[in-house]
PDB file of N, CA and C in Angstrom:
ATOM      1  N   UNK V   1      21.662-109.454 -49.862  1.00 86.00           N
ATOM      2  CA  UNK V   1      22.946-108.872 -50.202  1.00 86.00           C
ATOM      3  C   UNK V   1      23.631-109.720 -51.268  1.00 86.00           C
ATOM      4  N   UNK V   2      23.994-109.114 -52.394  1.00 94.00           N
ATOM      5  CA  UNK V   2      24.712-109.868 -53.429  1.00 94.00           C
ATOM      6  C   UNK V   2      26.061-110.366 -52.908  1.00 94.00           C
ATOM      7  N   UNK V   3      26.390-111.585 -53.262  1.00 95.00           N
ATOM      8  CA  UNK V   3      27.611-112.232 -52.773  1.00 95.00           C
ATOM      9  C   UNK V   3      28.615-112.452 -53.891  1.00 95.00           C
ATOM     10  N   UNK V   4      29.837-112.721 -53.505  1.00 96.00           N
ATOM     11  CA  UNK V   4      30.888-113.079 -54.448  1.00 96.00           C
ATOM     12  C   UNK V   4      30.406-114.239 -55.313  1.00 96.00           C
ATOM     13  N   UNK V   5      30.598-114.113 -56.610  1.00 96.00           N
ATOM     14  CA  UNK V   5      30.198-115.171 -57.538  1.00 96.00           C
ATOM     15  C   UNK V   5      28.822-114.992 -58.127  1.00 96.00           C
ATOM     16  N   UNK V   6      28.001-114.096 -57.582  1.00 97.00           N
ATOM     17  CA  UNK V   6      26.670-113.860 -58.152  1.00 97.00           C
ATOM     18  C   UNK V   6      26.795-113.243 -59.545  1.00 97.00           C
ATOM     19  N   UNK V   7      25.872-113.593 -60.416  1.00 97.00           N
ATOM     20  CA  UNK V   7      25.810-113.026 -61.762  1.00 97.00           C
ATOM     21  C   UNK V   7      25.037-111.713 -61.656  1.00 97.00           C
ATOM     22  N   UNK V   8      25.686-110.618 -62.080  1.00 98.00           N
ATOM     23  CA  UNK V   8      25.103-109.297 -61.866  1.00 98.00           C
ATOM     24  C   UNK V   8      25.208-108.421 -63.109  1.00 98.00           C
ATOM     25  N   UNK V   9      24.490-107.321 -63.060  1.00 98.00           N
ATOM     26  CA  UNK V   9      24.540-106.293 -64.097  1.00 98.00           C
ATOM     27  C   UNK V   9      25.103-105.033 -63.471  1.00 98.00           C
ATOM     28  N   UNK V  10      26.100-104.439 -64.148  1.00 98.00           N
ATOM     29  CA  UNK V  10      26.658-103.169 -63.682  1.00 98.00           C
ATOM     30  C   UNK V  10      26.482-102.110 -64.760  1.00 98.00           C
ATOM     31  N   UNK V  11      26.600-100.858 -64.355  1.00 98.00           N
ATOM     32  CA  UNK V  11      26.468 -99.722 -65.267  1.00 98.00           C
ATOM     33  C   UNK V  11      27.622 -98.771 -65.025  1.00 98.00           C
ATOM     34  N   UNK V  12      28.161 -98.216 -66.101  1.00 98.00           N
ATOM     35  CA  UNK V  12      29.204 -97.198 -65.966  1.00 98.00           C
ATOM     36  C   UNK V  12      29.085 -96.197 -67.104  1.00 98.00           C
ATOM     37  N   UNK V  13      29.646 -95.029 -66.874  1.00 97.00           N
ATOM     38  CA  UNK V  13      29.700 -93.990 -67.900  1.00 97.00           C
ATOM     39  C   UNK V  13      31.076 -94.081 -68.537  1.00 97.00           C
ATOM     40  N   UNK V  14      31.119 -94.400 -69.820  1.00 96.00           N
ATOM     41  CA  UNK V  14      32.375 -94.577 -70.530  1.00 96.00           C
ATOM     42  C   UNK V  14      32.974 -93.233 -70.946  1.00 96.00           C
ATOM     43  N   UNK V  15      32.124 -92.349 -71.470  1.00 96.00           N
ATOM     44  CA  UNK V  15      32.558 -91.009 -71.874  1.00 96.00           C
ATOM     45  C   UNK V  15      31.540 -89.983 -71.422  1.00 96.00           C
ATOM     46  N   UNK V  16      32.010 -88.846 -70.935  1.00 95.00           N
ATOM     47  CA  UNK V  16      31.119 -87.726 -70.651  1.00 95.00           C
ATOM     48  C   UNK V  16      30.682 -87.141 -71.990  1.00 95.00           C
ATOM     49  N   UNK V  17      29.566 -86.404 -71.996  1.00 93.00           N
ATOM     50  CA  UNK V  17      29.070 -85.885 -73.269  1.00 93.00           C
ATOM     51  C   UNK V  17      30.084 -84.987 -73.962  1.00 93.00           C
ATOM     52  N   UNK V  18      30.873 -84.240 -73.191  1.00 94.00           N
ATOM     53  CA  UNK V  18      31.859 -83.357 -73.807  1.00 94.00           C
ATOM     54  C   UNK V  18      33.075 -84.118 -74.359  1.00 94.00           C
ATOM     55  N   UNK V  19      33.185 -85.408 -74.046  1.00 95.00           N
ATOM     56  CA  UNK V  19      34.278 -86.239 -74.556  1.00 95.00           C
ATOM     57  C   UNK V  19      33.893 -87.014 -75.809  1.00 95.00           C
ATOM     58  N   UNK V  20      32.643 -86.890 -76.241  1.00 94.00           N
ATOM     59  CA  UNK V  20      32.180 -87.632 -77.420  1.00 94.00           C
ATOM     60  C   UNK V  20      32.919 -87.165 -78.670  1.00 94.00           C
ATOM     61  N   UNK V  21      33.078 -88.038 -79.630  1.00 93.00           N
ATOM     62  CA  UNK V  21      33.765 -87.721 -80.885  1.00 93.00           C
ATOM     63  C   UNK V  21      33.006 -86.636 -81.640  1.00 93.00           C
ATOM     64  N   UNK V  22      33.724 -85.754 -82.336  1.00 92.00           N
ATOM     65  CA  UNK V  22      33.064 -84.652 -83.035  1.00 92.00           C
ATOM     66  C   UNK V  22      32.165 -85.100 -84.181  1.00 92.00           C
ATOM     67  N   UNK V  23      32.392 -86.273 -84.744  1.00 94.00           N
ATOM     68  CA  UNK V  23      31.611 -86.715 -85.898  1.00 94.00           C
ATOM     69  C   UNK V  23      30.286 -87.395 -85.541  1.00 94.00           C
ATOM     70  N   UNK V  24      30.023 -87.625 -84.251  1.00 93.00           N
ATOM     71  CA  UNK V  24      28.751 -88.259 -83.900  1.00 93.00           C
ATOM     72  C   UNK V  24      27.607 -87.265 -84.100  1.00 93.00           C
ATOM     73  N   UNK V  25      26.396 -87.752 -84.361  1.00 94.00           N
ATOM     74  CA  UNK V  25      25.252 -86.857 -84.560  1.00 94.00           C
ATOM     75  C   UNK V  25      25.036 -85.934 -83.371  1.00 94.00           C
ATOM     76  N   UNK V  26      24.456 -84.778 -83.627  1.00 92.00           N
ATOM     77  CA  UNK V  26      24.266 -83.746 -82.597  1.00 92.00           C
ATOM     78  C   UNK V  26      23.502 -84.279 -81.390  1.00 92.00           C
ATOM     79  N   UNK V  27      22.427 -85.052 -81.624  1.00 93.00           N
ATOM     80  CA  UNK V  27      21.654 -85.552 -80.485  1.00 93.00           C
ATOM     81  C   UNK V  27      22.461 -86.552 -79.652  1.00 93.00           C
ATOM     82  N   UNK V  28      23.366 -87.278 -80.288  1.00 94.00           N
ATOM     83  CA  UNK V  28      24.215 -88.231 -79.588  1.00 94.00           C
ATOM     84  C   UNK V  28      25.237 -87.499 -78.726  1.00 94.00           C
ATOM     85  N   UNK V  29      25.739 -86.379 -79.222  1.00 92.00           N
ATOM     86  CA  UNK V  29      26.727 -85.593 -78.470  1.00 92.00           C
ATOM     87  C   UNK V  29      26.156 -85.042 -77.171  1.00 92.00           C
ATOM     88  N   UNK V  30      24.848 -84.992 -77.061  1.00 94.00           N
ATOM     89  CA  UNK V  30      24.198 -84.399 -75.882  1.00 94.00           C
ATOM     90  C   UNK V  30      24.071 -85.337 -74.698  1.00 94.00           C
ATOM     91  N   UNK V  31      24.472 -86.588 -74.883  1.00 96.00           N
ATOM     92  CA  UNK V  31      24.357 -87.564 -73.790  1.00 96.00           C
ATOM     93  C   UNK V  31      25.686 -88.299 -73.611  1.00 96.00           C
ATOM     94  N   UNK V  32      25.977 -88.759 -72.409  1.00 96.00           N
ATOM     95  CA  UNK V  32      27.210 -89.519 -72.204  1.00 96.00           C
ATOM     96  C   UNK V  32      27.114 -90.902 -72.854  1.00 96.00           C
ATOM     97  N   UNK V  33      28.264 -91.494 -73.122  1.00 96.00           N
ATOM     98  CA  UNK V  33      28.314 -92.876 -73.604  1.00 96.00           C
ATOM     99  C   UNK V  33      28.283 -93.767 -72.379  1.00 96.00           C
ATOM    100  N   UNK V  34      27.302 -94.646 -72.297  1.00 97.00           N
ATOM    101  CA  UNK V  34      27.126 -95.499 -71.129  1.00 97.00           C
ATOM    102  C   UNK V  34      27.330 -96.964 -71.505  1.00 97.00           C
ATOM    103  N   UNK V  35      27.652 -97.766 -70.500  1.00 97.00           N
ATOM    104  CA  UNK V  35      27.883 -99.184 -70.718  1.00 97.00           C
ATOM    105  C   UNK V  35      27.195 -99.988 -69.622  1.00 97.00           C
ATOM    106  N   UNK V  36      26.522-101.043 -70.020  1.00 97.00           N
ATOM    107  CA  UNK V  36      25.945-102.011 -69.092  1.00 97.00           C
ATOM    108  C   UNK V  36      26.636-103.340 -69.372  1.00 97.00           C
ATOM    109  N   UNK V  37      27.132-103.977 -68.330  1.00 97.00           N
ATOM    110  CA  UNK V  37      27.894-105.217 -68.483  1.00 97.00           C
ATOM    111  C   UNK V  37      27.398-106.233 -67.461  1.00 97.00           C
ATOM    112  N   UNK V  38      27.320-107.486 -67.897  1.00 97.00           N
ATOM    113  CA  UNK V  38      26.984-108.578 -66.988  1.00 97.00           C
ATOM    114  C   UNK V  38      28.256-109.352 -66.675  1.00 97.00           C
ATOM    115  N   UNK V  39      28.346-109.817 -65.445  1.00 97.00           N
ATOM    116  CA  UNK V  39      29.506-110.591 -65.056  1.00 97.00           C
ATOM    117  C   UNK V  39      29.368-111.147 -63.658  1.00 97.00           C
ATOM    118  N   UNK V  40      30.417-111.838 -63.237  1.00 97.00           N
ATOM    119  CA  UNK V  40      30.455-112.463 -61.916  1.00 97.00           C
ATOM    120  C   UNK V  40      31.006-111.463 -60.913  1.00 97.00           C
ATOM    121  N   UNK V  41      30.260-111.239 -59.861  1.00 98.00           N
ATOM    122  CA  UNK V  41      30.655-110.292 -58.821  1.00 98.00           C
ATOM    123  C   UNK V  41      31.887-110.816 -58.084  1.00 98.00           C
ATOM    124  N   UNK V  42      32.883-109.950 -57.905  1.00 98.00           N
ATOM    125  CA  UNK V  42      34.133-110.384 -57.290  1.00 98.00           C
ATOM    126  C   UNK V  42      34.198-110.166 -55.784  1.00 98.00           C
ATOM    127  N   UNK V  43      33.255-109.400 -55.234  1.00 97.00           N
ATOM    128  CA  UNK V  43      33.226-109.181 -53.787  1.00 97.00           C
ATOM    129  C   UNK V  43      31.791-108.904 -53.357  1.00 97.00           C
ATOM    130  N   UNK V  44      31.417-109.233 -52.126  1.00 97.00           N
ATOM    131  CA  UNK V  44      30.069-108.925 -51.664  1.00 97.00           C
ATOM    132  C   UNK V  44      29.808-107.422 -51.759  1.00 97.00           C
ATOM    133  N   UNK V  45      28.579-107.047 -52.057  1.00 97.00           N
ATOM    134  CA  UNK V  45      28.242-105.631 -52.224  1.00 97.00           C
ATOM    135  C   UNK V  45      26.748-105.437 -52.047  1.00 97.00           C
ATOM    136  N   UNK V  46      26.332-104.195 -52.116  1.00 97.00           N
ATOM    137  CA  UNK V  46      24.914-103.822 -52.088  1.00 97.00           C
ATOM    138  C   UNK V  46      24.559-103.180 -53.424  1.00 97.00           C
ATOM    139  N   UNK V  47      23.305-103.258 -53.803  1.00 98.00           N
ATOM    140  CA  UNK V  47      22.851-102.569 -55.002  1.00 98.00           C
ATOM    141  C   UNK V  47      23.229-101.088 -54.863  1.00 98.00           C
ATOM    142  N   UNK V  48      23.819-100.543 -55.920  1.00 98.00           N
ATOM    143  CA  UNK V  48      24.248 -99.147 -55.906  1.00 98.00           C
ATOM    144  C   UNK V  48      25.724 -98.962 -55.607  1.00 98.00           C
ATOM    145  N   UNK V  49      26.377 -99.998 -55.075  1.00 98.00           N
ATOM    146  CA  UNK V  49      27.806 -99.907 -54.774  1.00 98.00           C
ATOM    147  C   UNK V  49      28.634 -99.949 -56.061  1.00 98.00           C
ATOM    148  N   UNK V  50      29.824 -99.362 -56.004  1.00 98.00           N
ATOM    149  CA  UNK V  50      30.808 -99.505 -57.079  1.00 98.00           C
ATOM    150  C   UNK V  50      31.471-100.866 -56.905  1.00 98.00           C
ATOM    151  N   UNK V  51      31.450-101.681 -57.958  1.00 98.00           N
ATOM    152  CA  UNK V  51      31.963-103.052 -57.877  1.00 98.00           C
ATOM    153  C   UNK V  51      32.785-103.388 -59.110  1.00 98.00           C
ATOM    154  N   UNK V  52      33.475-104.524 -59.029  1.00 98.00           N
ATOM    155  CA  UNK V  52      34.193-105.085 -60.163  1.00 98.00           C
ATOM    156  C   UNK V  52      33.588-106.447 -60.466  1.00 98.00           C
ATOM    157  N   UNK V  53      33.417-106.720 -61.761  1.00 98.00           N
ATOM    158  CA  UNK V  53      32.904-108.022 -62.196  1.00 98.00           C
ATOM    159  C   UNK V  53      33.880-108.627 -63.199  1.00 98.00           C
ATOM    160  N   UNK V  54      33.810-109.943 -63.313  1.00 97.00           N
ATOM    161  CA  UNK V  54      34.571-110.656 -64.336  1.00 97.00           C
ATOM    162  C   UNK V  54      33.574-111.163 -65.362  1.00 97.00           C
ATOM    163  N   UNK V  55      33.751-110.746 -66.623  1.00 96.00           N
ATOM    164  CA  UNK V  55      32.818-111.131 -67.681  1.00 96.00           C
ATOM    165  C   UNK V  55      33.110-112.550 -68.152  1.00 96.00           C
ATOM    166  N   UNK V  56      32.230-113.077 -68.991  1.00 94.00           N
ATOM    167  CA  UNK V  56      32.437-114.427 -69.528  1.00 94.00           C
ATOM    168  C   UNK V  56      33.702-114.513 -70.360  1.00 94.00           C
ATOM    169  N   UNK V  57      34.147-113.399 -70.928  1.00 93.00           N
ATOM    170  CA  UNK V  57      35.376-113.404 -71.718  1.00 93.00           C
ATOM    171  C   UNK V  57      36.615-113.144 -70.869  1.00 93.00           C
ATOM    172  N   UNK V  58      36.432-112.992 -69.544  1.00 95.00           N
ATOM    173  CA  UNK V  58      37.552-112.813 -68.648  1.00 95.00           C
ATOM    174  C   UNK V  58      37.957-111.366 -68.399  1.00 95.00           C
ATOM    175  N   UNK V  59      37.253-110.415 -68.998  1.00 96.00           N
ATOM    176  CA  UNK V  59      37.552-109.001 -68.753  1.00 96.00           C
ATOM    177  C   UNK V  59      37.109-108.605 -67.355  1.00 96.00           C
ATOM    178  N   UNK V  60      37.825-107.679 -66.752  1.00 98.00           N
ATOM    179  CA  UNK V  60      37.411-107.096 -65.479  1.00 98.00           C
ATOM    180  C   UNK V  60      36.838-105.723 -65.778  1.00 98.00           C
ATOM    181  N   UNK V  61      35.615-105.480 -65.329  1.00 98.00           N
ATOM    182  CA  UNK V  61      34.939-104.199 -65.547  1.00 98.00           C
ATOM    183  C   UNK V  61      34.434-103.685 -64.215  1.00 98.00           C
ATOM    184  N   UNK V  62      34.445-102.373 -64.065  1.00 98.00           N
ATOM    185  CA  UNK V  62      33.931-101.766 -62.841  1.00 98.00           C
ATOM    186  C   UNK V  62      32.739-100.888 -63.172  1.00 98.00           C
ATOM    187  N   UNK V  63      31.844-100.768 -62.222  1.00 98.00           N
ATOM    188  CA  UNK V  63      30.677 -99.930 -62.402  1.00 98.00           C
ATOM    189  C   UNK V  63      29.757-100.029 -61.197  1.00 98.00           C
ATOM    190  N   UNK V  64      28.622 -99.391 -61.315  1.00 98.00           N
ATOM    191  CA  UNK V  64      27.620 -99.371 -60.251  1.00 98.00           C
ATOM    192  C   UNK V  64      26.765-100.637 -60.354  1.00 98.00           C
ATOM    193  N   UNK V  65      26.638-101.347 -59.239  1.00 98.00           N
ATOM    194  CA  UNK V  65      25.839-102.572 -59.214  1.00 98.00           C
ATOM    195  C   UNK V  65      24.361-102.222 -59.366  1.00 98.00           C
ATOM    196  N   UNK V  66      23.749-102.762 -60.417  1.00 98.00           N
ATOM    197  CA  UNK V  66      22.359-102.454 -60.758  1.00 98.00           C
ATOM    198  C   UNK V  66      21.398-103.576 -60.373  1.00 98.00           C
ATOM    199  N   UNK V  67      21.794-104.820 -60.664  1.00 97.00           N
ATOM    200  CA  UNK V  67      20.840-105.929 -60.521  1.00 97.00           C
ATOM    201  C   UNK V  67      21.571-107.249 -60.333  1.00 97.00           C
ATOM    202  N   UNK V  68      20.973-108.141 -59.556  1.00 97.00           N
ATOM    203  CA  UNK V  68      21.485-109.500 -59.374  1.00 97.00           C
ATOM    204  C   UNK V  68      20.624-110.436 -60.223  1.00 97.00           C
ATOM    205  N   UNK V  69      21.262-111.396 -60.870  1.00 97.00           N
ATOM    206  CA  UNK V  69      20.582-112.344 -61.759  1.00 97.00           C
ATOM    207  C   UNK V  69      19.704-111.610 -62.775  1.00 97.00           C
ATOM    208  N   UNK V  70      20.315-110.732 -63.584  1.00 95.00           N
ATOM    209  CA  UNK V  70      19.538-109.936 -64.537  1.00 95.00           C
ATOM    210  C   UNK V  70      18.879-110.819 -65.599  1.00 95.00           C
ATOM    211  N   UNK V  71      17.726-110.356 -66.056  1.00 92.00           N
ATOM    212  CA  UNK V  71      16.991-111.073 -67.106  1.00 92.00           C
ATOM    213  C   UNK V  71      16.933-110.194 -68.347  1.00 92.00           C
ATOM    214  N   UNK V  72      16.693-110.820 -69.489  1.00 85.00           N
ATOM    215  CA  UNK V  72      16.516-110.069 -70.729  1.00 85.00           C
ATOM    216  C   UNK V  72      15.120-109.467 -70.724  1.00 85.00           C
ATOM    217  N   UNK V  73      15.031-108.172 -71.010  1.00 82.00           N
ATOM    218  CA  UNK V  73      13.740-107.491 -71.017  1.00 82.00           C
ATOM    219  C   UNK V  73      13.404-106.908 -72.382  1.00 82.00           C
ATOM    220  N   UNK V  74      14.104-107.356 -73.410  1.00 81.00           N
ATOM    221  CA  UNK V  74      13.827-106.813 -74.732  1.00 81.00           C
ATOM    222  C   UNK V  74      12.706-107.600 -75.399  1.00 81.00           C
ATOM    223  N   UNK V  75      12.154-107.025 -76.423  1.00 83.00           N
ATOM    224  CA  UNK V  75      11.128-107.709 -77.204  1.00 83.00           C
ATOM    225  C   UNK V  75      11.306-107.290 -78.655  1.00 83.00           C
ATOM    226  N   UNK V  76      10.461-107.811 -79.496  1.00 81.00           N
ATOM    227  CA  UNK V  76      10.490-107.416 -80.890  1.00 81.00           C
ATOM    228  C   UNK V  76       9.415-106.374 -81.160  1.00 81.00           C
ATOM    229  N   UNK V  77       8.934-105.722 -80.123  1.00 86.00           N
ATOM    230  CA  UNK V  77       7.976-104.644 -80.279  1.00 86.00           C
ATOM    231  C   UNK V  77       6.534-105.112 -80.168  1.00 86.00           C
ATOM    232  N   UNK V  78       5.647-104.171 -80.392  1.00 88.00           N
ATOM    233  CA  UNK V  78       4.213-104.429 -80.325  1.00 88.00           C
ATOM    234  C   UNK V  78       3.737-105.181 -81.565  1.00 88.00           C
ATOM    235  N   UNK V  79       2.560-105.771 -81.485  1.00 88.00           N
ATOM    236  CA  UNK V  79       1.947-106.462 -82.605  1.00 88.00           C
ATOM    237  C   UNK V  79       1.642-105.473 -83.718  1.00 88.00           C
ATOM    238  N   UNK V  80       2.012-105.835 -84.957  1.00 88.00           N
ATOM    239  CA  UNK V  80       1.765-104.988 -86.121  1.00 88.00           C
ATOM    240  C   UNK V  80       0.858-105.774 -87.065  1.00 88.00           C
ATOM    241  N   UNK V  81      -0.442-105.417 -87.130  1.00 89.00           N
ATOM    242  CA  UNK V  81      -1.393-106.196 -87.931  1.00 89.00           C
ATOM    243  C   UNK V  81      -0.998-106.320 -89.398  1.00 89.00           C
ATOM    244  N   UNK V  82      -0.364-105.299 -89.956  1.00 91.00           N
ATOM    245  CA  UNK V  82       0.025-105.336 -91.376  1.00 91.00           C
ATOM    246  C   UNK V  82       1.001-106.466 -91.671  1.00 91.00           C
ATOM    247  N   UNK V  83       1.768-106.883 -90.676  1.00 88.00           N
ATOM    248  CA  UNK V  83       2.728-107.956 -90.906  1.00 88.00           C
ATOM    249  C   UNK V  83       2.042-109.299 -91.136  1.00 88.00           C
ATOM    250  N   UNK V  84       0.856-109.486 -90.615  1.00 89.00           N
ATOM    251  CA  UNK V  84       0.094-110.711 -90.886  1.00 89.00           C
ATOM    252  C   UNK V  84      -0.255-110.768 -92.368  1.00 89.00           C
ATOM    253  N   UNK V  85      -0.718-109.644 -92.903  1.00 90.00           N
ATOM    254  CA  UNK V  85      -1.066-109.566 -94.328  1.00 90.00           C
ATOM    255  C   UNK V  85       0.173-109.796 -95.188  1.00 90.00           C
ATOM    256  N   UNK V  86       1.257-109.150 -94.850  1.00 91.00           N
ATOM    257  CA  UNK V  86       2.499-109.304 -95.607  1.00 91.00           C
ATOM    258  C   UNK V  86       2.959-110.759 -95.567  1.00 91.00           C
ATOM    259  N   UNK V  87       2.857-111.398 -94.426  1.00 86.00           N
ATOM    260  CA  UNK V  87       3.259-112.796 -94.290  1.00 86.00           C
ATOM    261  C   UNK V  87       2.443-113.693 -95.221  1.00 86.00           C
ATOM    262  N   UNK V  88       1.142-113.485 -95.249  1.00 87.00           N
ATOM    263  CA  UNK V  88       0.279-114.295 -96.135  1.00 87.00           C
ATOM    264  C   UNK V  88       0.624-114.064 -97.599  1.00 87.00           C
ATOM    265  N   UNK V  89       0.813-112.800 -97.970  1.00 90.00           N
ATOM    266  CA  UNK V  89       1.138-112.483 -99.362  1.00 90.00           C
ATOM    267  C   UNK V  89       2.484-113.076 -99.761  1.00 90.00           C
ATOM    268  N   UNK V  90       3.461-113.002 -98.880  1.00 90.00           N
ATOM    269  CA  UNK V  90       4.784-113.542 -99.163  1.00 90.00           C
ATOM    270  C   UNK V  90       4.739-115.049 -99.331  1.00 90.00           C
ATOM    271  N   UNK V  91       3.973-115.729 -98.480  1.00 87.00           N
ATOM    272  CA  UNK V  91       3.845-117.183 -98.619  1.00 87.00           C
ATOM    273  C   UNK V  91       3.243-117.556 -99.970  1.00 87.00           C
ATOM    274  N   UNK V  92       2.247-116.804-100.403  1.00 88.00           N
ATOM    275  CA  UNK V  92       1.638-117.076-101.708  1.00 88.00           C
ATOM    276  C   UNK V  92       2.638-116.846-102.835  1.00 88.00           C
ATOM    277  N   UNK V  93       3.397-115.750-102.758  1.00 89.00           N
ATOM    278  CA  UNK V  93       4.392-115.449-103.790  1.00 89.00           C
ATOM    279  C   UNK V  93       5.482-116.505-103.866  1.00 89.00           C
ATOM    280  N   UNK V  94       5.824-117.083-102.759  1.00 89.00           N
ATOM    281  CA  UNK V  94       6.869-118.093-102.716  1.00 89.00           C
ATOM    282  C   UNK V  94       6.346-119.493-102.985  1.00 89.00           C
ATOM    283  N   UNK V  95       5.061-119.603-103.265  1.00 82.00           N
ATOM    284  CA  UNK V  95       4.477-120.886-103.622  1.00 82.00           C
ATOM    285  C   UNK V  95       4.030-121.724-102.459  1.00 82.00           C
ATOM    286  N   UNK V  96       4.019-121.148-101.287  1.00 71.00           N
ATOM    287  CA  UNK V  96       3.567-121.884-100.115  1.00 71.00           C
ATOM    288  C   UNK V  96       2.091-121.634 -99.888  1.00 71.00           C
ATOM    289  N   UNK V  97       1.534-122.389 -99.022  1.00 64.00           N
ATOM    290  CA  UNK V  97       0.130-122.223 -98.669  1.00 64.00           C
ATOM    291  C   UNK V  97      -0.019-121.096 -97.665  1.00 64.00           C
ATOM    292  N   UNK V  98      -1.010-120.246 -97.844  1.00 53.00           N
ATOM    293  CA  UNK V  98      -1.224-119.214 -96.835  1.00 53.00           C
ATOM    294  C   UNK V  98      -1.684-119.861 -95.523  1.00 53.00           C
ATOM    295  N   UNK V  99      -1.216-119.333 -94.441  1.00 53.00           N
ATOM    296  CA  UNK V  99      -1.576-119.844 -93.129  1.00 53.00           C
ATOM    297  C   UNK V  99      -2.932-119.262 -92.747  1.00 53.00           C
ATOM    298  N   UNK V 100      -3.896-120.120 -92.498  1.00 53.00           N
ATOM    299  CA  UNK V 100      -5.250-119.652 -92.174  1.00 53.00           C
ATOM    300  C   UNK V 100      -5.467-119.659 -90.687  1.00 53.00           C
TER     301      UNK V 100
END
């Protein structure tokens, strides 16, 4: 059970799709605006509960508790073989030695 003071990730819907600005692209208008925020849990809760967190900047945000001690899961994508070639060519153009 997540406790007060735990570092957590919450999720909330900021705008319903029908509340989106008229100038946003058509595909964007078809989905709600969502927010994921990390912060310190202010009260004990269970995953899925509506909670309030305090962010590092001191803001209070509410949302559905998603995860305790969240980790970064992003990457820079899959390996692209062409970038190895580009890297070697760029090093040569800049006067550096190609990496073998």
